[in-house]
């Protein structure tokens, strides 16, 4: 019985390490794909009701920058082109601009339903 428990624990540890490596590689690949078109991760998230509300709360300069990134990405994609590597590598695609506003919306929604 103890051998089975030890084997299960070892298998769990190996699985966790494997999944961490897969997640790290996937995140890197997604980042490279976003960078090819000059997008940030939050530019590509699905626009749920909460995301739409958070987008309405963005300051004008952040909203304009987001719209410009999306337009540029569409134009590059339509032309079957990518950003030059020196531009693409100049920023972090996981830089967050929407998260604070999204968290605010989620918190307000949570408070509303608790009343």
CSV table of C-alpha atoms in Angstrom, one decimal:
chain,number,residue,atom,x,y,z
A,1,UNK,CA,0.0,0.0,0.0
A,2,UNK,CA,2.8,2.4,0.9
A,3,UNK,CA,4.6,1.7,-2.4
A,4,UNK,CA,1.4,2.7,-4.2
A,5,UNK,CA,1.2,5.9,-2.3
A,6,UNK,CA,4.9,6.7,-3.0
A,7,UNK,CA,4.4,5.9,-6.7
A,8,UNK,CA,1.4,8.1,-6.9
A,9,UNK,CA,3.2,11.0,-5.2
A,10,UNK,CA,6.2,10.6,-7.6
A,11,UNK,CA,3.8,10.5,-10.6
A,12,UNK,CA,2.1,13.6,-9.4
A,13,UNK,CA,5.4,15.4,-9.0
A,14,UNK,CA,6.5,14.4,-12.5
A,15,UNK,CA,3.2,15.4,-14.0
A,16,UNK,CA,3.4,18.8,-12.3
A,17,UNK,CA,6.9,19.4,-13.6
A,18,UNK,CA,5.9,18.4,-17.1
A,19,UNK,CA,2.8,20.6,-17.0
A,20,UNK,CA,4.9,23.6,-15.8
A,21,UNK,CA,7.3,23.1,-18.6
A,22,UNK,CA,4.4,22.8,-21.1
A,23,UNK,CA,2.8,25.9,-19.7
A,24,UNK,CA,6.1,27.9,-19.9
A,25,UNK,CA,6.7,26.8,-23.5
A,26,UNK,CA,3.1,27.6,-24.5
A,27,UNK,CA,3.3,31.1,-22.8
A,28,UNK,CA,6.5,31.8,-24.7
A,29,UNK,CA,5.0,30.7,-28.0
A,30,UNK,CA,1.9,32.8,-27.5
A,31,UNK,CA,4.1,35.8,-26.6
A,32,UNK,CA,6.1,35.3,-29.9
A,33,UNK,CA,2.9,35.1,-31.9
A,34,UNK,CA,1.5,38.3,-30.3
A,35,UNK,CA,4.8,40.1,-30.8
A,36,UNK,CA,4.8,39.2,-34.5
A,37,UNK,CA,1.8,41.5,-34.9
A,38,UNK,CA,2.5,44.0,-32.2
A,39,UNK,CA,-0.3,42.9,-29.9
A,40,UNK,CA,-0.5,42.6,-26.1
A,41,UNK,CA,-2.2,39.5,-24.5
A,42,UNK,CA,-5.1,41.6,-23.2
A,43,UNK,CA,-5.8,42.8,-26.8
A,44,UNK,CA,-6.6,39.3,-27.8
A,45,UNK,CA,-8.8,38.1,-24.9
A,46,UNK,CA,-12.5,37.3,-25.6
A,47,UNK,CA,-14.7,40.3,-25.1
A,48,UNK,CA,-17.1,39.1,-22.4
A,49,UNK,CA,-19.6,41.4,-20.7
A,50,UNK,CA,-17.1,42.1,-18.0
A,51,UNK,CA,-14.3,42.8,-20.5
A,52,UNK,CA,-16.5,45.2,-22.4
A,53,UNK,CA,-17.4,47.1,-19.2
A,54,UNK,CA,-13.7,47.2,-18.3
A,55,UNK,CA,-12.8,48.6,-21.8
A,56,UNK,CA,-15.4,51.4,-21.3
A,57,UNK,CA,-13.4,52.4,-18.1
A,58,UNK,CA,-10.0,52.6,-19.9
A,59,UNK,CA,-8.5,56.1,-20.1
A,60,UNK,CA,-8.6,57.5,-23.6
A,61,UNK,CA,-4.9,57.1,-24.3
A,62,UNK,CA,-5.0,53.4,-23.4
A,63,UNK,CA,-8.1,52.8,-25.5
A,64,UNK,CA,-6.6,54.6,-28.5
A,65,UNK,CA,-3.3,52.6,-28.2
A,66,UNK,CA,-5.3,49.4,-28.0
A,67,UNK,CA,-7.3,50.2,-31.1
A,68,UNK,CA,-4.2,51.2,-33.0
A,69,UNK,CA,-2.5,47.9,-32.1
A,70,UNK,CA,-5.5,45.9,-33.3
A,71,UNK,CA,-5.7,47.8,-36.5
A,72,UNK,CA,-2.0,47.4,-37.2
A,73,UNK,CA,-2.3,43.7,-36.5
A,74,UNK,CA,-5.2,43.3,-38.9
A,75,UNK,CA,-3.3,45.2,-41.6
A,76,UNK,CA,-0.2,43.1,-41.1
A,77,UNK,CA,-2.2,39.9,-41.2
A,78,UNK,CA,-4.1,40.9,-44.3
A,79,UNK,CA,-0.8,41.7,-46.0
A,80,UNK,CA,0.8,38.5,-44.8
A,81,UNK,CA,3.5,40.5,-43.1
A,82,UNK,CA,5.0,40.8,-39.6
A,83,UNK,CA,6.5,43.5,-37.5
A,84,UNK,CA,10.3,43.9,-37.9
A,85,UNK,CA,12.0,41.9,-35.2
A,86,UNK,CA,13.6,45.0,-33.6
A,87,UNK,CA,10.1,46.5,-33.0
A,88,UNK,CA,8.5,43.2,-32.1
A,89,UNK,CA,11.1,42.5,-29.4
A,90,UNK,CA,10.9,46.0,-27.9
A,91,UNK,CA,8.0,45.3,-25.6
A,92,UNK,CA,6.5,42.6,-23.3
A,93,UNK,CA,3.3,41.1,-24.8
A,94,UNK,CA,2.2,40.3,-21.3
A,95,UNK,CA,2.3,43.9,-20.0
A,96,UNK,CA,-1.1,44.5,-18.4
A,97,UNK,CA,-3.2,47.5,-19.0
A,98,UNK,CA,-6.8,46.1,-18.6
A,99,UNK,CA,-6.4,43.9,-15.5
A,100,UNK,CA,-7.0,46.7,-12.9
A,101,UNK,CA,-10.2,47.8,-14.6
A,102,UNK,CA,-11.4,44.2,-15.1
A,103,UNK,CA,-10.8,43.4,-11.5
A,104,UNK,CA,-12.8,46.5,-10.5
A,105,UNK,CA,-15.7,45.3,-12.7
A,106,UNK,CA,-15.6,41.8,-11.2
A,107,UNK,CA,-15.5,43.2,-7.7
A,108,UNK,CA,-18.5,45.5,-8.3
A,109,UNK,CA,-20.4,42.6,-9.8
A,110,UNK,CA,-19.6,40.4,-6.8
A,111,UNK,CA,-20.7,43.1,-4.4
A,112,UNK,CA,-23.9,43.6,-6.4
A,113,UNK,CA,-24.9,40.0,-6.2
A,114,UNK,CA,-24.1,39.8,-2.5
A,115,UNK,CA,-26.6,42.5,-1.7
